[in-house]
CSV table of C-alpha atoms and ligand atoms in Angstrom, one decimal:
chain,number,residue,atom,x,y,z
A,1,MET,CA,74.7,119.8,-122.6
A,2,TYR,CA,72.6,116.8,-121.5
A,3,ASN,CA,71.4,116.8,-118.0
A,4,SER,CA,68.4,114.8,-117.0
A,5,ALA,CA,68.0,116.8,-113.7
A,6,SER,CA,68.0,120.2,-115.4
A,7,LEU,CA,64.8,122.2,-115.6
A,8,ASN,CA,65.7,123.5,-119.0
A,9,ALA,CA,63.9,121.6,-121.8
A,10,ASN,CA,67.0,121.8,-124.1
A,11,GLU,CA,69.1,120.1,-121.5
A,12,PHE,CA,66.8,117.3,-120.3
A,13,ILE,CA,65.7,116.6,-123.9
A,14,SER,CA,69.1,117.3,-125.4
A,15,ASP,CA,69.0,116.8,-129.2
A,16,GLU,CA,72.7,115.8,-129.0
A,17,GLU,CA,72.0,113.1,-126.5
A,18,VAL,CA,69.1,111.7,-128.6
A,19,MET,CA,71.2,111.7,-131.7
A,20,GLU,CA,74.1,110.0,-129.9
A,21,SER,CA,71.7,107.4,-128.5
A,22,LEU,CA,70.4,106.7,-131.9
A,23,ALA,CA,73.9,106.3,-133.3
A,24,TYR,CA,74.8,104.0,-130.4
A,25,ALA,CA,71.6,102.0,-131.1
A,26,ASP,CA,72.6,101.7,-134.8
A,27,ALA,CA,76.1,100.6,-134.0
A,28,ASN,CA,74.8,98.0,-131.6
A,29,LYS,CA,71.7,96.7,-133.2
A,30,ASP,CA,73.4,93.4,-134.0
A,31,ASN,CA,75.6,93.3,-130.9
A,32,TYR,CA,74.2,90.1,-129.5
A,33,PRO,CA,76.1,90.1,-126.1
A,34,LEU,CA,74.9,93.6,-125.4
A,35,ILE,CA,71.3,92.9,-126.4
A,36,ARG,CA,71.4,89.8,-124.2
A,37,GLN,CA,72.6,92.0,-121.3
A,38,ILE,CA,69.9,94.6,-121.9
A,39,LEU,CA,67.2,91.9,-122.0
A,40,ASP,CA,68.5,90.4,-118.8
A,41,LYS,CA,68.4,93.8,-117.2
A,42,ALA,CA,64.8,94.3,-118.4
A,43,ALA,CA,63.8,90.9,-116.9
A,44,LEU,CA,64.7,92.4,-113.5
A,45,ARG,CA,61.7,94.6,-114.0
A,46,LYS,CA,63.5,97.7,-112.9
A,47,GLY,CA,63.4,99.4,-116.2
A,48,LEU,CA,65.8,100.4,-119.0
A,49,SER,CA,67.6,103.7,-119.9
A,50,HIS,CA,66.6,105.5,-123.1
A,51,ARG,CA,69.9,104.3,-124.7
A,52,GLU,CA,69.3,100.6,-123.8
A,53,ALA,CA,65.7,100.7,-124.9
A,54,SER,CA,66.8,102.4,-128.2
A,55,VAL,CA,69.2,99.5,-128.9
A,56,LEU,CA,66.3,97.1,-128.6
A,57,LEU,CA,64.1,99.3,-130.8
A,58,ALA,CA,66.8,99.2,-133.5
A,59,CYS,CA,67.3,95.4,-133.2
A,60,ASP,CA,65.3,93.5,-135.9
A,61,ASP,CA,66.3,90.0,-135.2
A,62,PRO,CA,62.9,88.0,-135.2
A,63,GLU,CA,63.9,85.7,-132.3
A,64,LEU,CA,65.0,88.5,-130.1
A,65,LEU,CA,61.9,90.5,-131.0
A,66,GLU,CA,59.8,87.5,-129.9
A,67,GLU,CA,61.7,87.5,-126.6
A,68,MET,CA,61.0,91.2,-126.1
A,69,TYR,CA,57.3,90.7,-126.7
A,70,ASP,CA,57.2,87.7,-124.3
A,71,LEU,CA,59.0,89.7,-121.6
A,72,ALA,CA,56.7,92.7,-122.1
A,73,GLU,CA,53.7,90.4,-121.7
A,74,GLN,CA,55.1,88.9,-118.6
A,75,ILE,CA,55.9,92.3,-117.0
A,76,LYS,CA,52.5,93.5,-117.9
A,77,LYS,CA,51.0,90.5,-116.1
A,78,ASP,CA,53.2,90.9,-113.0
A,79,PHE,CA,52.4,94.6,-112.5
A,80,TYR,CA,48.9,95.0,-113.9
A,81,GLY,CA,47.5,91.4,-113.8
A,82,ASN,CA,44.7,91.1,-116.4
A,83,ARG,CA,43.0,94.4,-115.4
A,84,ILE,CA,42.3,97.0,-118.0
A,85,VAL,CA,41.1,100.4,-116.7
A,86,MET,CA,38.4,102.1,-118.7
A,87,PHE,CA,37.8,105.8,-119.4
A,88,ALA,CA,36.2,108.1,-121.9
A,89,PRO,CA,37.3,111.5,-123.2
A,90,LEU,CA,34.9,114.4,-122.8
A,91,TYR,CA,35.3,117.3,-125.3
A,92,LEU,CA,34.4,120.6,-123.7
A,93,SER,CA,35.3,123.1,-126.3
A,94,ASN,CA,37.0,123.2,-129.7
A,95,TYR,CA,37.8,126.9,-129.6
A,96,CYS,CA,41.5,127.2,-130.1
A,97,VAL,CA,44.1,129.9,-130.9
A,98,ASN,CA,46.9,127.5,-131.8
A,99,GLY,CA,48.0,126.6,-135.3
A,100,CYS,CA,48.8,122.8,-134.8
A,101,VAL,CA,48.9,121.7,-138.4
A,102,TYR,CA,47.7,118.1,-137.7
A,103,CYS,CA,44.7,119.1,-135.6
A,104,PRO,CA,41.4,120.3,-137.2
A,105,TYR,CA,40.8,122.7,-134.3
A,106,HIS,CA,43.7,124.9,-135.4
A,107,ARG,CA,42.6,128.5,-135.6
A,108,GLN,CA,42.8,128.9,-139.4
A,109,ASN,CA,40.1,126.2,-139.8
A,110,THR,CA,37.2,128.6,-140.6
A,111,HIS,CA,34.7,126.0,-141.7
A,112,ILE,CA,34.6,123.7,-138.6
A,113,PRO,CA,31.8,124.8,-136.3
A,114,ARG,CA,33.1,126.1,-133.0
A,115,LYS,CA,31.3,124.9,-129.9
A,116,LYS,CA,31.8,125.2,-126.2
A,117,LEU,CA,29.6,123.4,-123.8
A,118,THR,CA,27.5,125.3,-121.3
A,119,GLN,CA,27.4,123.9,-117.7
A,120,GLU,CA,24.0,122.5,-118.5
A,121,GLU,CA,25.4,120.7,-121.5
A,122,VAL,CA,28.3,119.4,-119.5
A,123,ALA,CA,25.9,117.9,-117.1
A,124,GLN,CA,23.9,116.3,-120.0
A,125,GLU,CA,27.0,114.8,-121.5
A,126,VAL,CA,28.1,113.5,-118.0
A,127,ILE,CA,24.7,111.9,-117.6
A,128,ALA,CA,25.0,110.2,-121.0
A,129,LEU,CA,28.5,108.9,-120.0
A,130,GLN,CA,27.3,107.8,-116.6
A,131,ASP,CA,24.4,105.9,-118.3
A,132,MET,CA,27.0,103.9,-120.3
A,133,GLY,CA,28.8,103.0,-117.1
A,134,HIS,CA,31.8,105.3,-117.1
A,135,LYS,CA,33.4,106.4,-113.9
A,136,ARG,CA,36.6,108.1,-115.2
A,137,LEU,CA,36.8,110.8,-117.7
A,138,ALA,CA,39.6,112.7,-119.5
A,139,ILE,CA,38.4,116.3,-120.3
A,140,GLU,CA,39.7,117.8,-123.5
A,141,ALA,CA,39.7,121.4,-124.7
A,142,GLY,CA,41.5,123.6,-127.2
A,143,GLU,CA,43.6,126.5,-125.9
A,144,ASP,CA,41.8,129.8,-125.9
A,145,PRO,CA,42.2,132.2,-123.0
A,146,VAL,CA,39.1,134.1,-123.9
A,147,ASN,CA,36.6,131.2,-124.6
A,148,ASN,CA,38.2,128.4,-122.4
A,149,PRO,CA,40.0,130.2,-119.6
A,150,ILE,CA,41.1,128.2,-116.6
A,151,ASP,CA,38.0,129.3,-114.7
A,152,TYR,CA,35.8,127.6,-117.3
A,153,ILE,CA,37.8,124.4,-117.1
A,154,LEU,CA,37.5,124.5,-113.2
A,155,GLU,CA,33.8,125.1,-113.4
A,156,CYS,CA,33.4,122.1,-115.7
A,157,VAL,CA,35.4,119.9,-113.3
A,158,LYS,CA,33.1,121.0,-110.5
A,159,THR,CA,30.0,120.3,-112.6
A,160,ILE,CA,31.2,116.9,-113.6
A,161,TYR,CA,31.9,115.8,-110.0
A,162,SER,CA,28.5,117.1,-108.9
A,163,VAL,CA,26.3,115.1,-111.3
A,164,LYS,CA,24.8,112.0,-109.7
A,165,HIS,CA,22.4,110.4,-112.0
A,166,LYS,CA,20.8,107.1,-110.8
A,167,ASN,CA,23.8,105.1,-109.5
A,168,GLY,CA,26.2,107.0,-111.7
A,169,ALA,CA,29.1,109.1,-110.6
A,170,ILE,CA,32.3,110.3,-112.2
A,171,ARG,CA,34.9,109.6,-109.6
A,172,ARG,CA,38.0,110.8,-111.4
A,173,VAL,CA,38.5,113.6,-113.9
A,174,ASN,CA,41.7,113.6,-115.7
A,175,VAL,CA,42.6,116.8,-117.6
A,176,ASN,CA,44.1,117.2,-121.0
A,177,ILE,CA,44.5,120.9,-121.7
A,178,ALA,CA,47.3,123.0,-123.0
A,179,ALA,CA,50.5,123.8,-121.0
A,180,THR,CA,49.8,126.4,-118.4
A,181,SER,CA,51.2,128.2,-115.4
A,182,VAL,CA,52.1,126.8,-111.9
A,183,GLU,CA,49.3,128.9,-110.5
A,184,ASN,CA,46.7,127.3,-112.8
A,185,TYR,CA,48.1,123.8,-112.1
A,186,ARG,CA,47.6,124.6,-108.4
A,187,LYS,CA,44.0,125.5,-109.1
A,188,LEU,CA,43.5,122.2,-111.0
A,189,LYS,CA,45.0,120.3,-108.1
A,190,GLU,CA,42.6,122.1,-105.7
A,191,ALA,CA,39.7,121.1,-108.0
A,192,GLU,CA,40.8,117.5,-107.3
A,193,ILE,CA,41.7,116.4,-110.8
A,194,GLY,CA,43.3,113.0,-111.3
A,195,THR,CA,46.1,113.0,-113.9
A,196,TYR,CA,47.2,116.0,-115.8
A,197,ILE,CA,47.8,114.9,-119.3
A,198,LEU,CA,49.8,116.7,-122.0
A,199,PHE,CA,51.2,115.2,-125.1
A,200,GLN,CA,54.5,116.5,-126.3
A,201,GLU,CA,53.4,115.9,-129.9
A,202,THR,CA,57.0,115.8,-131.0
A,203,TYR,CA,60.2,116.2,-129.0
A,204,HIS,CA,62.1,117.3,-132.0
A,205,LYS,CA,62.4,121.0,-131.4
A,206,LYS,CA,62.7,122.2,-135.0
A,207,SER,CA,59.8,120.0,-136.2
A,208,TYR,CA,57.8,121.1,-133.2
A,209,GLU,CA,58.2,124.7,-134.1
A,210,GLN,CA,57.1,124.1,-137.7
A,211,LEU,CA,54.2,121.9,-136.7
A,212,HIS,CA,53.0,124.6,-134.3
A,213,PRO,CA,53.5,127.8,-136.3
A,214,ALA,CA,51.3,130.1,-134.3
A,215,GLY,CA,49.8,130.6,-130.9
A,216,PRO,CA,51.2,130.0,-127.4
A,217,LYS,CA,51.8,126.3,-128.2
A,218,HIS,CA,54.6,127.4,-130.6
A,219,ASN,CA,56.9,127.8,-127.5
A,220,TYR,CA,58.7,124.5,-127.3
A,221,ASP,CA,60.4,125.1,-124.0
A,222,TYR,CA,57.2,126.3,-122.3
A,223,HIS,CA,55.4,123.2,-123.5
A,224,THR,CA,58.2,120.7,-122.7
A,225,GLU,CA,58.7,122.1,-119.2
A,226,ALA,CA,54.9,122.0,-118.4
A,227,MET,CA,55.1,118.8,-116.4
A,228,ASP,CA,57.7,120.4,-114.1
A,229,ARG,CA,55.3,123.3,-113.5
A,230,ALA,CA,52.4,120.9,-113.0
A,231,MET,CA,54.4,119.1,-110.3
A,232,GLU,CA,55.5,122.3,-108.7
A,233,GLY,CA,51.7,123.2,-108.6
A,234,GLY,CA,51.2,120.0,-106.6
A,235,ILE,CA,49.9,117.6,-109.3
A,236,ASP,CA,51.8,114.4,-108.8
A,237,ASP,CA,50.2,112.2,-111.4
A,238,VAL,CA,51.2,113.4,-114.9
A,239,GLY,CA,50.7,111.7,-118.2
A,240,ILE,CA,53.0,112.2,-121.2
A,241,GLY,CA,52.9,111.1,-124.8
A,242,VAL,CA,54.0,111.5,-128.3
A,243,LEU,CA,51.8,111.9,-131.4
A,244,PHE,CA,53.4,109.2,-133.5
A,245,GLY,CA,53.6,110.2,-137.2
A,246,LEU,CA,54.9,113.7,-136.8
A,247,ASP,CA,58.6,113.0,-136.6
A,248,LYS,CA,60.9,110.0,-136.7
A,249,TYR,CA,59.7,107.4,-134.2
A,250,ARG,CA,63.1,106.4,-133.0
A,251,TYR,CA,63.8,110.0,-132.0
A,252,GLU,CA,60.5,110.3,-130.3
A,253,PHE,CA,60.9,107.0,-128.4
A,254,ALA,CA,64.3,107.9,-127.0
A,255,ALA,CA,63.2,111.4,-126.0
A,256,LEU,CA,59.9,110.2,-124.4
A,257,LEU,CA,62.0,108.0,-122.2
A,258,MET,CA,64.4,110.8,-121.4
A,259,HIS,CA,61.3,112.9,-120.3
A,260,ALA,CA,60.3,110.0,-118.0
A,261,GLU,CA,63.9,109.9,-116.6
A,262,HIS,CA,63.9,113.6,-116.1
A,263,LEU,CA,60.7,113.6,-114.1
A,264,GLU,CA,62.1,110.8,-112.0
A,265,ALA,CA,65.4,112.6,-111.5
A,266,VAL,CA,63.8,115.9,-110.5
A,267,HIS,CA,60.6,114.9,-108.7
A,268,GLY,CA,61.4,111.4,-107.6
A,269,VAL,CA,58.5,110.0,-109.5
A,270,GLY,CA,58.1,109.3,-113.2
A,271,PRO,CA,55.0,109.8,-115.3
A,272,HIS,CA,51.9,108.1,-114.1
A,273,THR,CA,50.9,107.3,-117.7
A,274,ILE,CA,52.3,107.3,-121.2
A,275,SER,CA,49.9,107.6,-124.2
A,276,VAL,CA,50.8,106.5,-127.6
A,277,PRO,CA,48.4,108.2,-130.1
A,278,ARG,CA,49.0,108.0,-133.8
A,279,ILE,CA,47.8,110.7,-136.3
A,280,LYS,CA,44.3,110.1,-137.7
A,281,ARG,CA,42.3,111.5,-140.5
A,282,ALA,CA,40.3,114.6,-139.5
A,283,ASP,CA,38.6,117.6,-141.1
A,284,GLY,CA,41.2,118.9,-143.5
A,285,ILE,CA,43.8,116.6,-142.1
A,286,ASP,CA,45.2,113.7,-144.2
A,287,PRO,CA,47.6,111.6,-142.2
A,288,SER,CA,49.5,110.5,-145.3
A,289,THR,CA,50.8,114.1,-145.7
A,290,PHE,CA,52.9,113.5,-142.6
A,291,ASP,CA,56.0,111.5,-143.7
A,292,ASN,CA,56.6,109.6,-140.5
A,293,GLY,CA,53.7,107.3,-140.0
A,294,ILE,CA,54.4,104.0,-138.4
A,295,ASP,CA,53.0,100.6,-139.3
A,296,ASP,CA,51.2,98.4,-136.8
A,297,GLU,CA,54.2,96.2,-136.2
A,298,THR,CA,56.5,99.1,-135.3
A,299,PHE,CA,53.7,100.5,-133.1
A,300,ALA,CA,53.4,97.2,-131.3
A,301,LYS,CA,57.2,97.1,-130.8
A,302,ILE,CA,57.1,100.6,-129.3
A,303,CYS,CA,54.4,99.6,-126.9
A,304,ALA,CA,56.3,96.5,-125.8
A,305,LEU,CA,59.5,98.4,-125.3
A,306,ILE,CA,57.8,101.1,-123.3
A,307,ARG,CA,56.6,98.3,-121.0
A,308,LEU,CA,60.2,97.0,-120.6
A,309,ALA,CA,61.7,100.5,-120.1
A,310,VAL,CA,59.1,101.9,-117.5
A,311,PRO,CA,57.4,98.9,-116.0
A,312,TYR,CA,55.5,100.9,-113.4
A,313,THR,CA,54.1,103.5,-115.8
A,314,GLY,CA,50.5,103.0,-117.0
A,315,MET,CA,50.1,102.9,-120.8
A,316,ILE,CA,47.0,104.3,-122.5
A,317,ILE,CA,45.6,103.6,-125.9
A,318,SER,CA,42.6,105.4,-127.3
A,319,THR,CA,39.9,104.6,-129.8
A,320,ARG,CA,42.1,106.1,-132.5
A,321,GLU,CA,43.2,102.5,-132.9
A,322,SER,CA,41.1,99.6,-134.3
A,323,GLN,CA,39.9,96.7,-132.3
A,324,ALA,CA,42.6,94.5,-133.9
A,325,VAL,CA,45.5,96.8,-133.0
A,326,ARG,CA,44.1,97.3,-129.5
A,327,GLU,CA,43.9,93.6,-128.9
A,328,LYS,CA,47.6,93.2,-129.9
A,329,VAL,CA,49.0,96.0,-127.7
A,330,ILE,CA,46.8,95.3,-124.7
A,331,ARG,CA,48.6,92.0,-124.5
A,332,LEU,CA,52.0,93.8,-124.7
A,333,GLY,CA,51.6,96.3,-122.0
A,334,VAL,CA,48.7,98.7,-122.3
A,335,SER,CA,46.9,99.2,-119.0
A,336,GLN,CA,44.2,101.7,-119.8
A,337,ILE,CA,41.8,102.1,-122.8
A,338,SER,CA,39.0,104.4,-123.7
A,339,GLY,CA,35.6,102.9,-124.8
A,340,ALA,CA,32.7,104.3,-126.8
A,341,SER,CA,34.5,107.6,-127.3
A,342,ARG,CA,33.1,110.5,-129.2
A,343,THR,CA,35.6,113.2,-130.1
A,344,THR,CA,33.0,115.8,-130.8
A,345,VAL,CA,32.0,118.6,-128.6
A,346,GLY,CA,28.6,117.5,-127.2
A,347,GLY,CA,28.7,114.2,-129.0
A,348,TYR,CA,27.4,111.9,-126.2
A,349,THR,CA,23.9,113.3,-126.1
A,350,GLU,CA,23.3,112.7,-129.8
A,351,ASP,CA,21.6,109.4,-130.9
A,352,ILE,CA,23.8,109.1,-134.0
A,353,ARG,CA,27.5,109.6,-133.7
A,354,PRO,CA,28.1,113.2,-135.0
A,355,THR,CA,31.2,114.1,-136.9
A,356,GLU,CA,30.8,117.8,-137.4
A,357,THR,CA,33.2,119.0,-134.7
A,358,GLU,CA,35.1,115.7,-134.5
A,359,GLN,CA,38.8,116.0,-133.5
A,360,PHE,CA,39.8,112.8,-135.3
A,361,ASP,CA,38.2,109.7,-136.8
A,362,VAL,CA,37.5,107.0,-134.2
A,363,SER,CA,38.5,103.6,-135.4
A,364,ASP,CA,36.9,101.5,-132.6
A,365,GLN,CA,33.3,102.6,-132.6
A,366,ARG,CA,31.8,99.8,-130.4
A,367,THR,CA,29.6,100.6,-127.4
A,368,LEU,CA,31.1,100.4,-123.9
A,369,ASP,CA,29.1,97.2,-123.2
A,370,GLU,CA,30.6,95.6,-126.3
A,371,VAL,CA,34.1,96.6,-125.4
A,372,VAL,CA,33.6,95.3,-121.8
A,373,GLN,CA,32.3,92.0,-123.1
A,374,TRP,CA,35.1,91.7,-125.7
A,375,LEU,CA,37.8,92.4,-123.0
A,376,MET,CA,36.3,89.7,-120.8
A,377,SER,CA,36.2,87.2,-123.7
A,378,LYS,CA,39.9,87.7,-124.1
A,379,GLY,CA,40.6,87.0,-120.4
A,380,TYR,CA,40.8,90.6,-119.1
A,381,ILE,CA,39.0,92.3,-116.3
A,382,PRO,CA,37.6,95.7,-117.3
A,383,SER,CA,38.1,97.9,-114.3
A,384,PHE,CA,36.2,101.1,-113.5
A,385,CYS,CA,38.4,101.6,-110.4
A,386,THR,CA,39.4,105.1,-109.2
A,387,ALA,CA,40.4,104.1,-105.7
A,388,CYS,CA,44.1,105.0,-105.7
A,389,TYR,CA,43.6,108.7,-106.3
A,390,ARG,CA,40.7,108.9,-103.9
A,391,GLU,CA,42.7,107.2,-101.2
A,392,GLY,CA,45.6,109.6,-101.8
A,393,ARG,CA,47.7,106.9,-103.4
A,394,THR,CA,49.2,109.2,-106.1
A,395,GLY,CA,52.7,110.0,-107.3
A,396,ASP,CA,55.3,108.0,-105.4
A,397,ARG,CA,52.7,106.5,-103.1
A,398,PHE,CA,51.1,104.8,-106.1
A,399,MET,CA,54.5,103.7,-107.3
A,400,SER,CA,55.4,102.1,-104.0
A,401,LEU,CA,52.1,100.2,-104.1
A,402,CYS,CA,53.2,98.8,-107.5
A,403,LYS,CA,56.7,98.0,-106.2
A,404,SER,CA,55.5,96.3,-103.0
A,405,GLY,CA,53.6,93.6,-105.0
A,406,GLN,CA,50.4,94.4,-103.1
A,407,ILE,CA,48.5,95.3,-106.2
A,408,GLN,CA,46.9,91.9,-106.4
A,409,ASN,CA,45.4,92.5,-102.9
A,410,CYS,CA,44.2,95.9,-103.7
A,411,CYS,CA,43.7,96.7,-107.4
A,412,HIS,CA,42.4,93.3,-108.2
A,413,PRO,CA,39.5,93.3,-105.8
A,414,ASN,CA,38.8,96.9,-106.6
A,415,ALA,CA,38.6,96.0,-110.3
A,416,LEU,CA,36.2,93.2,-109.5
A,417,MET,CA,34.0,95.4,-107.3
A,418,THR,CA,33.7,98.1,-109.9
A,419,LEU,CA,33.0,95.6,-112.7
A,420,LYS,CA,30.2,94.2,-110.5
A,421,GLU,CA,28.7,97.7,-110.3
A,422,PHE,CA,28.9,97.9,-114.1
A,423,LEU,CA,27.2,94.6,-114.5
A,424,GLU,CA,24.4,95.5,-112.0
A,425,ASP,CA,23.7,99.0,-113.4
A,426,TYR,CA,24.6,99.1,-117.1
A,427,ALA,CA,25.4,95.7,-118.7
A,428,SER,CA,23.4,93.8,-121.2
A,429,GLU,CA,22.2,90.3,-120.1
A,430,ASP,CA,24.9,88.6,-122.1
A,431,THR,CA,27.7,90.8,-120.7
A,432,LYS,CA,26.3,90.3,-117.2
A,433,ARG,CA,26.4,86.5,-117.5
A,434,VAL,CA,30.0,86.5,-118.7
A,435,GLY,CA,31.0,89.0,-116.1
A,436,GLU,CA,29.4,87.2,-113.1
A,437,GLU,CA,31.3,84.1,-114.0
A,438,LEU,CA,34.5,86.0,-114.4
A,439,ILE,CA,34.1,87.7,-111.0
A,440,GLN,CA,33.6,84.3,-109.2
A,441,GLN,CA,36.7,82.9,-110.9
A,442,GLU,CA,38.8,85.9,-110.3
A,443,LEU,CA,37.9,86.3,-106.6
A,444,LEU,CA,40.0,83.1,-106.1
A,445,ASN,CA,43.0,85.0,-107.4
A,446,ILE,CA,43.1,87.4,-104.5
A,447,PRO,CA,46.1,86.1,-102.5
A,448,LYS,CA,45.1,87.2,-98.9
A,449,GLU,CA,42.2,85.2,-97.5
A,450,LYS,CA,41.0,88.1,-95.4
A,451,VAL,CA,40.9,90.4,-98.3
A,452,ARG,CA,39.1,87.8,-100.4
A,453,GLY,CA,36.5,87.5,-97.7
A,454,ILE,CA,35.9,91.2,-97.5
A,455,ALA,CA,35.8,91.5,-101.3
A,456,ARG,CA,33.1,88.8,-101.5
A,457,SER,CA,31.0,90.5,-98.9
A,458,TYR,CA,31.4,93.9,-100.7
A,459,ILE,CA,30.3,92.2,-103.9
A,460,ASP,CA,27.2,90.8,-102.2
A,461,ASN,CA,26.5,94.3,-100.8
A,462,ILE,CA,26.7,95.7,-104.4
A,463,GLU,CA,24.2,93.1,-105.5
A,464,SER,CA,21.8,94.3,-102.8
A,465,GLY,CA,22.1,97.9,-104.0
A,466,GLN,CA,25.0,99.5,-102.2
A,467,ARG,CA,27.8,101.2,-104.2
A,468,ASP,CA,31.3,102.5,-104.0
A,469,PHE,CA,33.4,100.1,-102.0
A,470,ARG,CA,37.2,100.2,-102.2
A,471,PHE,CA,40.4,99.0,-100.7
B,501,SAM,N1,44.6,121.3,-126.8
B,501,SAM,C1,45.4,120.6,-125.8
B,501,SAM,C2,46.8,120.7,-126.1
B,501,SAM,O1,47.2,121.5,-126.9
B,501,SAM,O2,47.6,119.9,-125.5
B,501,SAM,C3,45.1,119.2,-125.6
B,501,SAM,C4,43.8,118.6,-126.1
B,501,SAM,S1,43.8,117.9,-127.7
B,501,SAM,C5,42.1,117.9,-127.7
B,501,SAM,C6,44.4,116.2,-127.4
B,501,SAM,C7,45.4,115.6,-128.3
B,501,SAM,O3,44.8,115.1,-129.5
B,501,SAM,C8,46.5,116.5,-128.8
B,501,SAM,O4,47.5,116.6,-127.8
B,501,SAM,C9,47.1,115.7,-130.1
B,501,SAM,O5,48.2,114.9,-129.8
B,501,SAM,C10,45.9,114.9,-130.4
B,501,SAM,N2,45.5,115.1,-131.8
B,501,SAM,C11,45.3,116.3,-132.5
B,501,SAM,N3,45.0,116.1,-133.8
B,501,SAM,C12,45.0,114.7,-134.0
B,501,SAM,C13,44.7,113.9,-135.1
B,501,SAM,N4,44.5,114.4,-136.3
B,501,SAM,N5,44.8,112.6,-135.0
B,501,SAM,C14,45.1,112.0,-133.8
B,501,SAM,N6,45.3,112.8,-132.6
B,501,SAM,C15,45.3,114.1,-132.7
């Protein structure tokens, strides 16, 4: 029985409800009056239900599709302006006891070297990341209660926050580790993590069980109910996602939105972010052996429709995607991207990109400076801001900032100030020139005169050597 407020995975991601929604979408994919109604509702910027969004996903009329894209772009501009938040993943350990068939870290992979960073190595990686200009990390680890217990993860978080190299600092550590207990989530909260991220991989229970044949991750219910435990443990920013390519994308899309509706129904706040990874080639992993790969067009449509369905939820795209694909989907709704990522354990301290322990192939291999300059050349403001979480604006408090329309007086100056720090400390001459011009131009777009004045003086202070201002 479908019940979005239930705490039972099989009820809030009811297979029956997904199948009925897909049948409804098929039956209505050419129902113009209904589609019109759904698009009008989306234009109110209050979101769409999984059923409504599924109808749009099924619709393939080129003109209506164009309208969906235009609306997604507009909603993105309204809520996120032209800011793109930057982050990098940091791989701590590839020891893993699970059997995920799409991941090279699965336990039966005996030829991949296993590596776990010591605290000294974590510090070295963090220095390398700080020296590029990163302020926000997502830590990644396999699941292994012996090699990577929660205490190891907590120690790493502590080390990461403690490293202060030159003007560098990691100000927000997001955590992407396997589903765990309320008690452990509470410990992560106490360690002051930012978002807890966990991809569902696939919402289709039967496929999930086949794709995760061994290890604790095999338990679909435990994995699917993880965000409820995280929220019970006090973490109010959670990030969900699907690994596209594992199962049918229309199923995943409807279920992903049902998950968001569930979190909203139970905890009063939806997911902070949604990630949209696609399977990539990796050691012993050939993406073409998975039948459900999606092309770039479908991928872009999914991103645009997530933007319409959950306007306040951040959307993340990683370096799994190429520059061209990233460019397309940033316009349609993505608000956060990684830059200069290395998906190897200990990869940032190597001069040449290592591949030995890589989790997947990275398509976008540009440096952070190149990504920053590219974003600016496309009219975006690369932002290294971490202010909300440090000011306690998480969960529903962050959502109310979004809804109040005050983002332009808060996130916009914060983005400019953190970009200024990047330009002063890490940018190439060329990037600096483009950035300085952009900052002067964009300061004019801060609506409140008083805020504009304060932002200007903070930016002057940054130029004379001070750091870490925020609204
Ligand atoms: N081990 C943790 C867990 O089980 O959730 C999370 C960390 S894992 C390093 C991060 C994510 O990488 C996984 O959730 C999965 O979606 C993704 N991933 C695994 N193999 C991949 C591949 N071949 N291509 C793209 N993404 C992959």
